Every structure is written in structure tokens, then in C-alpha cells.
């Protein structure tokens, strides 16, 4: 089974794009896969608001876990984290043209009719896993 097939299977089991990405990156940044699923659980489908793609959010969680600043006033570490985030943004946008669910799918998943259309066309199991796979690959190259 390919990673895209595994991700699509996970979608059918109740997981989403943020979970698909961060749970696969969790060990690289000090978490278990189970912790990765829990930490990223609220970020799928653009935080259920149809905004920033959950695959992007999952990547941001991993980048923050590795590079985030923890000391007050540590602007050097904060700058490093923000530059790694920007590196991800530029790579993902260069490839896909957007960071948002509406921009990637040409649908607003907050609208019932658009969500239905996405499901009928199989976008959530055919297109979204590709975004997740690339988010994982790009993030791994940054970490």
C-alpha cells in the first residue's frame, strides 16, 4: 500500500489531513504516533473552518515542535522557526499554488453542497492524500 493509499484509508477511519501528516512526522520531533494523532486532531479540513489546509497545519506543528522557541526573548530561535515555516510555505505554494482548502480544491468545505461535491468526486481520498504526502516530504527535508 502506498502512503497515499494509507492516508486515504485513514480518512475512512476518521482521521484527517493534519493527523495524516503530523502522526507520520511525530517521532522525528519527539512524540509518539499516538501523541501525534492527538496533538493534530483539531486541525483537519482547515481547522474544520475550510481555511489553512490540515496538511499544512500538520507540517507547521512538526516545524514548531522541532524549532519553536521556549525561552522568553529568544528571538534567534523564533526567527529560525519562522524561517523554516516560510521555507515550507514557499515550497508548498510553489507546487500547489495555495495553502488553503478552498485554494487547493476550488471548493469551500464549510458549505454543505461543496463538501458533498468533494465527497462525490472523491477529492478527499484522491487529491488530499497527495497534498499530505508532499507536506510530509517537504517537512522532512526541512527538519
mmCIF file with all atom_site columns, C-alpha atoms in Angstrom:
data_model
loop_
_atom_site.group_PDB
_atom_site.id
_atom_site.type_symbol
_atom_site.label_atom_id
_atom_site.label_alt_id
_atom_site.label_comp_id
_atom_site.label_asym_id
_atom_site.label_entity_id
_atom_site.label_seq_id
_atom_site.pdbx_PDB_ins_code
_atom_site.Cartn_x
_atom_site.Cartn_y
_atom_site.Cartn_z
_atom_site.occupancy
_atom_site.B_iso_or_equiv
_atom_site.pdbx_formal_charge
_atom_site.auth_seq_id
_atom_site.auth_comp_id
_atom_site.auth_asym_id
_atom_site.auth_atom_id
_atom_site.pdbx_PDB_model_num
ATOM 1   C CA . UNK A 1 1   ? 0.000   0.000  0.000  1.00 0.00 ? 1   UNK A CA 1
ATOM 2   C CA . UNK A 1 2   ? 1.381   3.415  -0.942 1.00 0.00 ? 2   UNK A CA 1
ATOM 3   C CA . UNK A 1 3   ? 1.487   6.276  1.557  1.00 0.00 ? 3   UNK A CA 1
ATOM 4   C CA . UNK A 1 4   ? -1.342  7.958  -0.347 1.00 0.00 ? 4   UNK A CA 1
ATOM 5   C CA . UNK A 1 5   ? -3.446  4.793  -0.045 1.00 0.00 ? 5   UNK A CA 1
ATOM 6   C CA . UNK A 1 6   ? -2.643  4.588  3.688  1.00 0.00 ? 6   UNK A CA 1
ATOM 7   C CA . UNK A 1 7   ? -3.680  8.219  4.136  1.00 0.00 ? 7   UNK A CA 1
ATOM 8   C CA . UNK A 1 8   ? -6.939  7.679  2.198  1.00 0.00 ? 8   UNK A CA 1
ATOM 9   C CA . UNK A 1 9   ? -7.634  4.602  4.353  1.00 0.00 ? 9   UNK A CA 1
ATOM 10  C CA . UNK A 1 10  ? -7.030  6.706  7.458  1.00 0.00 ? 10  UNK A CA 1
ATOM 11  C CA . UNK A 1 11  ? -9.542  9.262  6.211  1.00 0.00 ? 11  UNK A CA 1
ATOM 12  C CA . UNK A 1 12  ? -12.106 6.457  6.041  1.00 0.00 ? 12  UNK A CA 1
ATOM 13  C CA . UNK A 1 13  ? -11.222 5.551  9.633  1.00 0.00 ? 13  UNK A CA 1
ATOM 14  C CA . UNK A 1 14  ? -11.936 9.044  10.936 1.00 0.00 ? 14  UNK A CA 1
ATOM 15  C CA . UNK A 1 15  ? -8.513  10.669 10.679 1.00 0.00 ? 15  UNK A CA 1
ATOM 16  C CA . UNK A 1 16  ? -7.856  13.753 8.613  1.00 0.00 ? 16  UNK A CA 1
ATOM 17  C CA . UNK A 1 17  ? -5.101  15.573 6.759  1.00 0.00 ? 17  UNK A CA 1
ATOM 18  C CA . UNK A 1 18  ? -3.410  17.177 9.761  1.00 0.00 ? 18  UNK A CA 1
ATOM 19  C CA . UNK A 1 19  ? -3.318  13.842 11.552 1.00 0.00 ? 19  UNK A CA 1
ATOM 20  C CA . UNK A 1 20  ? -2.048  12.068 8.432  1.00 0.00 ? 20  UNK A CA 1
ATOM 21  C CA . UNK A 1 21  ? 0.871   14.484 8.255  1.00 0.00 ? 21  UNK A CA 1
ATOM 22  C CA . UNK A 1 22  ? 1.841   15.071 11.863 1.00 0.00 ? 22  UNK A CA 1
ATOM 23  C CA . UNK A 1 23  ? 1.461   11.480 13.062 1.00 0.00 ? 23  UNK A CA 1
ATOM 24  C CA . UNK A 1 24  ? 3.976   10.453 10.378 1.00 0.00 ? 24  UNK A CA 1
ATOM 25  C CA . UNK A 1 25  ? 6.402   13.187 11.477 1.00 0.00 ? 25  UNK A CA 1
ATOM 26  C CA . UNK A 1 26  ? 5.835   12.845 15.239 1.00 0.00 ? 26  UNK A CA 1
ATOM 27  C CA . UNK A 1 27  ? 8.756   10.519 16.002 1.00 0.00 ? 27  UNK A CA 1
ATOM 28  C CA . UNK A 1 28  ? 11.171  12.865 14.237 1.00 0.00 ? 28  UNK A CA 1
ATOM 29  C CA . UNK A 1 29  ? 10.255  15.654 16.650 1.00 0.00 ? 29  UNK A CA 1
ATOM 30  C CA . UNK A 1 30  ? 9.991   13.705 19.908 1.00 0.00 ? 30  UNK A CA 1
ATOM 31  C CA . UNK A 1 31  ? 6.426   12.397 20.012 1.00 0.00 ? 31  UNK A CA 1
ATOM 32  C CA . UNK A 1 32  ? 4.827   9.005  19.535 1.00 0.00 ? 32  UNK A CA 1
ATOM 33  C CA . UNK A 1 33  ? 2.486   8.405  16.617 1.00 0.00 ? 33  UNK A CA 1
ATOM 34  C CA . UNK A 1 34  ? -0.430  8.285  19.064 1.00 0.00 ? 34  UNK A CA 1
ATOM 35  C CA . UNK A 1 35  ? 0.572   11.638 20.565 1.00 0.00 ? 35  UNK A CA 1
ATOM 36  C CA . UNK A 1 36  ? 0.924   12.979 17.035 1.00 0.00 ? 36  UNK A CA 1
ATOM 37  C CA . UNK A 1 37  ? -2.645  11.969 16.253 1.00 0.00 ? 37  UNK A CA 1
ATOM 38  C CA . UNK A 1 38  ? -3.961  13.603 19.403 1.00 0.00 ? 38  UNK A CA 1
ATOM 39  C CA . UNK A 1 39  ? -1.998  16.838 19.016 1.00 0.00 ? 39  UNK A CA 1
ATOM 40  C CA . UNK A 1 40  ? -3.128  17.325 15.420 1.00 0.00 ? 40  UNK A CA 1
ATOM 41  C CA . UNK A 1 41  ? -6.732  16.166 15.831 1.00 0.00 ? 41  UNK A CA 1
ATOM 42  C CA . UNK A 1 42  ? -8.355  19.613 15.668 1.00 0.00 ? 42  UNK A CA 1
ATOM 43  C CA . UNK A 1 43  ? -6.588  20.914 12.559 1.00 0.00 ? 43  UNK A CA 1
ATOM 44  C CA . UNK A 1 44  ? -8.150  18.894 9.729  1.00 0.00 ? 44  UNK A CA 1
ATOM 45  C CA . UNK A 1 45  ? -10.192 20.428 6.908  1.00 0.00 ? 45  UNK A CA 1
ATOM 46  C CA . UNK A 1 46  ? -8.733  23.822 7.639  1.00 0.00 ? 46  UNK A CA 1
ATOM 47  C CA . UNK A 1 47  ? -9.412  23.549 11.386 1.00 0.00 ? 47  UNK A CA 1
ATOM 48  C CA . UNK A 1 48  ? -12.917 22.496 10.354 1.00 0.00 ? 48  UNK A CA 1
ATOM 49  C CA . UNK A 1 49  ? -13.306 26.047 9.057  1.00 0.00 ? 49  UNK A CA 1
ATOM 50  C CA . UNK A 1 50  ? -12.161 25.417 5.491  1.00 0.00 ? 50  UNK A CA 1
ATOM 51  C CA . UNK A 1 51  ? -9.117  27.651 5.838  1.00 0.00 ? 51  UNK A CA 1
ATOM 52  C CA . UNK A 1 52  ? -5.440  26.609 6.040  1.00 0.00 ? 52  UNK A CA 1
ATOM 53  C CA . UNK A 1 53  ? -5.164  23.030 4.760  1.00 0.00 ? 53  UNK A CA 1
ATOM 54  C CA . UNK A 1 54  ? -4.757  20.492 7.554  1.00 0.00 ? 54  UNK A CA 1
ATOM 55  C CA . UNK A 1 55  ? -1.720  19.023 5.805  1.00 0.00 ? 55  UNK A CA 1
ATOM 56  C CA . UNK A 1 56  ? -0.075  22.435 6.142  1.00 0.00 ? 56  UNK A CA 1
ATOM 57  C CA . UNK A 1 57  ? -1.122  22.683 9.786  1.00 0.00 ? 57  UNK A CA 1
ATOM 58  C CA . UNK A 1 58  ? 0.342   19.246 10.482 1.00 0.00 ? 58  UNK A CA 1
ATOM 59  C CA . UNK A 1 59  ? 3.613   20.382 8.923  1.00 0.00 ? 59  UNK A CA 1
ATOM 60  C CA . UNK A 1 60  ? 3.584   23.580 10.999 1.00 0.00 ? 60  UNK A CA 1
ATOM 61  C CA . UNK A 1 61  ? 3.100   21.561 14.192 1.00 0.00 ? 61  UNK A CA 1
ATOM 62  C CA . UNK A 1 62  ? 6.166   19.475 13.349 1.00 0.00 ? 62  UNK A CA 1
ATOM 63  C CA . UNK A 1 63  ? 8.256   22.520 12.464 1.00 0.00 ? 63  UNK A CA 1
ATOM 64  C CA . UNK A 1 64  ? 7.225   24.234 15.698 1.00 0.00 ? 64  UNK A CA 1
ATOM 65  C CA . UNK A 1 65  ? 7.955   21.116 17.739 1.00 0.00 ? 65  UNK A CA 1
ATOM 66  C CA . UNK A 1 66  ? 11.475  20.980 16.355 1.00 0.00 ? 66  UNK A CA 1
ATOM 67  C CA . UNK A 1 67  ? 12.384  24.654 16.050 1.00 0.00 ? 67  UNK A CA 1
ATOM 68  C CA . UNK A 1 68  ? 9.972   26.582 18.277 1.00 0.00 ? 68  UNK A CA 1
ATOM 69  C CA . UNK A 1 69  ? 11.364  28.941 20.879 1.00 0.00 ? 69  UNK A CA 1
ATOM 70  C CA . UNK A 1 70  ? 10.763  28.141 24.544 1.00 0.00 ? 70  UNK A CA 1
ATOM 71  C CA . UNK A 1 71  ? 12.829  30.809 26.287 1.00 0.00 ? 71  UNK A CA 1
ATOM 72  C CA . UNK A 1 72  ? 11.387  34.307 26.719 1.00 0.00 ? 72  UNK A CA 1
ATOM 73  C CA . UNK A 1 73  ? 13.052  36.762 24.380 1.00 0.00 ? 73  UNK A CA 1
ATOM 74  C CA . UNK A 1 74  ? 14.804  34.092 22.302 1.00 0.00 ? 74  UNK A CA 1
ATOM 75  C CA . UNK A 1 75  ? 14.265  35.873 19.029 1.00 0.00 ? 75  UNK A CA 1
ATOM 76  C CA . UNK A 1 76  ? 17.069  33.937 17.348 1.00 0.00 ? 76  UNK A CA 1
ATOM 77  C CA . UNK A 1 77  ? 15.214  30.643 17.836 1.00 0.00 ? 77  UNK A CA 1
ATOM 78  C CA . UNK A 1 78  ? 11.892  32.262 16.945 1.00 0.00 ? 78  UNK A CA 1
ATOM 79  C CA . UNK A 1 79  ? 13.467  33.599 13.761 1.00 0.00 ? 79  UNK A CA 1
ATOM 80  C CA . UNK A 1 80  ? 14.788  30.137 12.897 1.00 0.00 ? 80  UNK A CA 1
ATOM 81  C CA . UNK A 1 81  ? 11.340  28.636 13.414 1.00 0.00 ? 81  UNK A CA 1
ATOM 82  C CA . UNK A 1 82  ? 9.684   31.307 11.282 1.00 0.00 ? 82  UNK A CA 1
ATOM 83  C CA . UNK A 1 83  ? 12.257  30.854 8.511  1.00 0.00 ? 83  UNK A CA 1
ATOM 84  C CA . UNK A 1 84  ? 11.641  27.088 8.495  1.00 0.00 ? 84  UNK A CA 1
ATOM 85  C CA . UNK A 1 85  ? 7.895   27.747 8.341  1.00 0.00 ? 85  UNK A CA 1
ATOM 86  C CA . UNK A 1 86  ? 8.441   30.160 5.449  1.00 0.00 ? 86  UNK A CA 1
ATOM 87  C CA . UNK A 1 87  ? 10.602  27.585 3.672  1.00 0.00 ? 87  UNK A CA 1
ATOM 88  C CA . UNK A 1 88  ? 7.687   25.148 3.883  1.00 0.00 ? 88  UNK A CA 1
ATOM 89  C CA . UNK A 1 89  ? 5.179   27.769 2.711  1.00 0.00 ? 89  UNK A CA 1
ATOM 90  C CA . UNK A 1 90  ? 7.250   28.678 -0.325 1.00 0.00 ? 90  UNK A CA 1
ATOM 91  C CA . UNK A 1 91  ? 7.795   25.058 -1.347 1.00 0.00 ? 91  UNK A CA 1
ATOM 92  C CA . UNK A 1 92  ? 4.141   24.047 -0.891 1.00 0.00 ? 92  UNK A CA 1
ATOM 93  C CA . UNK A 1 93  ? 2.745   27.151 -2.598 1.00 0.00 ? 93  UNK A CA 1
ATOM 94  C CA . UNK A 1 94  ? 5.217   26.843 -5.464 1.00 0.00 ? 94  UNK A CA 1
ATOM 95  C CA . UNK A 1 95  ? 3.962   23.339 -6.119 1.00 0.00 ? 95  UNK A CA 1
ATOM 96  C CA . UNK A 1 96  ? 0.243   23.749 -5.415 1.00 0.00 ? 96  UNK A CA 1
ATOM 97  C CA . UNK A 1 97  ? -0.467  27.483 -5.595 1.00 0.00 ? 97  UNK A CA 1
ATOM 98  C CA . UNK A 1 98  ? -2.241  27.757 -2.249 1.00 0.00 ? 98  UNK A CA 1
ATOM 99  C CA . UNK A 1 99  ? -2.189  26.810 1.434  1.00 0.00 ? 99  UNK A CA 1
ATOM 100 C CA . UNK A 1 100 ? -5.968  26.776 1.879  1.00 0.00 ? 100 UNK A CA 1
ATOM 101 C CA . UNK A 1 101 ? -8.594  24.127 1.326  1.00 0.00 ? 101 UNK A CA 1
ATOM 102 C CA . UNK A 1 102 ? -10.628 26.393 -0.995 1.00 0.00 ? 102 UNK A CA 1
ATOM 103 C CA . UNK A 1 103 ? -7.497  27.299 -2.960 1.00 0.00 ? 103 UNK A CA 1
ATOM 104 C CA . UNK A 1 104 ? -6.414  23.678 -3.318 1.00 0.00 ? 104 UNK A CA 1
ATOM 105 C CA . UNK A 1 105 ? -9.810  22.120 -4.010 1.00 0.00 ? 105 UNK A CA 1
ATOM 106 C CA . UNK A 1 106 ? -11.689 25.019 -5.597 1.00 0.00 ? 106 UNK A CA 1
ATOM 107 C CA . UNK A 1 107 ? -14.426 24.282 -3.084 1.00 0.00 ? 107 UNK A CA 1
ATOM 108 C CA . UNK A 1 108 ? -15.435 25.780 0.260  1.00 0.00 ? 108 UNK A CA 1
ATOM 109 C CA . UNK A 1 109 ? -15.791 22.740 2.505  1.00 0.00 ? 109 UNK A CA 1
ATOM 110 C CA . UNK A 1 110 ? -17.731 24.785 5.067  1.00 0.00 ? 110 UNK A CA 1
ATOM 111 C CA . UNK A 1 111 ? -20.622 24.747 2.602  1.00 0.00 ? 111 UNK A CA 1
ATOM 112 C CA . UNK A 1 112 ? -22.664 21.581 2.677  1.00 0.00 ? 112 UNK A CA 1
ATOM 113 C CA . UNK A 1 113 ? -23.021 21.452 -1.107 1.00 0.00 ? 113 UNK A CA 1
ATOM 114 C CA . UNK A 1 114 ? -19.259 21.854 -1.638 1.00 0.00 ? 114 UNK A CA 1
ATOM 115 C CA . UNK A 1 115 ? -18.449 19.159 0.935  1.00 0.00 ? 115 UNK A CA 1
ATOM 116 C CA . UNK A 1 116 ? -20.953 16.864 -0.773 1.00 0.00 ? 116 UNK A CA 1
ATOM 117 C CA . UNK A 1 117 ? -19.363 17.598 -4.156 1.00 0.00 ? 117 UNK A CA 1
ATOM 118 C CA . UNK A 1 118 ? -15.883 16.890 -2.765 1.00 0.00 ? 118 UNK A CA 1
ATOM 119 C CA . UNK A 1 119 ? -17.101 13.572 -1.386 1.00 0.00 ? 119 UNK A CA 1
ATOM 120 C CA . UNK A 1 120 ? -18.969 12.626 -4.575 1.00 0.00 ? 120 UNK A CA 1
ATOM 121 C CA . UNK A 1 121 ? -15.892 13.406 -6.702 1.00 0.00 ? 121 UNK A CA 1
ATOM 122 C CA . UNK A 1 122 ? -13.654 11.524 -4.267 1.00 0.00 ? 122 UNK A CA 1
ATOM 123 C CA . UNK A 1 123 ? -11.391 14.554 -3.783 1.00 0.00 ? 123 UNK A CA 1
ATOM 124 C CA . UNK A 1 124 ? -10.836 13.842 -0.110 1.00 0.00 ? 124 UNK A CA 1
ATOM 125 C CA . UNK A 1 125 ? -9.490  10.386 -0.894 1.00 0.00 ? 125 UNK A CA 1
ATOM 126 C CA . UNK A 1 126 ? -7.795  11.059 -4.234 1.00 0.00 ? 126 UNK A CA 1
ATOM 127 C CA . UNK A 1 127 ? -6.420  14.613 -4.120 1.00 0.00 ? 127 UNK A CA 1
ATOM 128 C CA . UNK A 1 128 ? -5.963  15.351 -0.414 1.00 0.00 ? 128 UNK A CA 1
ATOM 129 C CA . UNK A 1 129 ? -3.640  12.380 0.193  1.00 0.00 ? 129 UNK A CA 1
ATOM 130 C CA . UNK A 1 130 ? -1.298  13.815 -2.453 1.00 0.00 ? 130 UNK A CA 1
ATOM 131 C CA . UNK A 1 131 ? -1.153  17.117 -0.565 1.00 0.00 ? 131 UNK A CA 1
ATOM 132 C CA . UNK A 1 132 ? -0.475  15.203 2.649  1.00 0.00 ? 132 UNK A CA 1
ATOM 133 C CA . UNK A 1 133 ? 2.302   13.146 1.086  1.00 0.00 ? 133 UNK A CA 1
ATOM 134 C CA . UNK A 1 134 ? 4.056   16.235 -0.264 1.00 0.00 ? 134 UNK A CA 1
ATOM 135 C CA . UNK A 1 135 ? 3.620   18.081 3.031  1.00 0.00 ? 135 UNK A CA 1
ATOM 136 C CA . UNK A 1 136 ? 5.364   15.173 4.766  1.00 0.00 ? 136 UNK A CA 1
ATOM 137 C CA . UNK A 1 137 ? 8.170   15.113 2.203  1.00 0.00 ? 137 UNK A CA 1
ATOM 138 C CA . UNK A 1 138 ? 8.721   18.869 2.281  1.00 0.00 ? 138 UNK A CA 1
ATOM 139 C CA . UNK A 1 139 ? 8.687   18.921 6.083  1.00 0.00 ? 139 UNK A CA 1
ATOM 140 C CA . UNK A 1 140 ? 11.153  16.043 6.320  1.00 0.00 ? 140 UNK A CA 1
ATOM 141 C CA . UNK A 1 141 ? 13.530  17.994 4.084  1.00 0.00 ? 141 UNK A CA 1
ATOM 142 C CA . UNK A 1 142 ? 13.222  20.994 6.426  1.00 0.00 ? 142 UNK A CA 1
ATOM 143 C CA . UNK A 1 143 ? 13.595  19.063 9.669  1.00 0.00 ? 143 UNK A CA 1
#
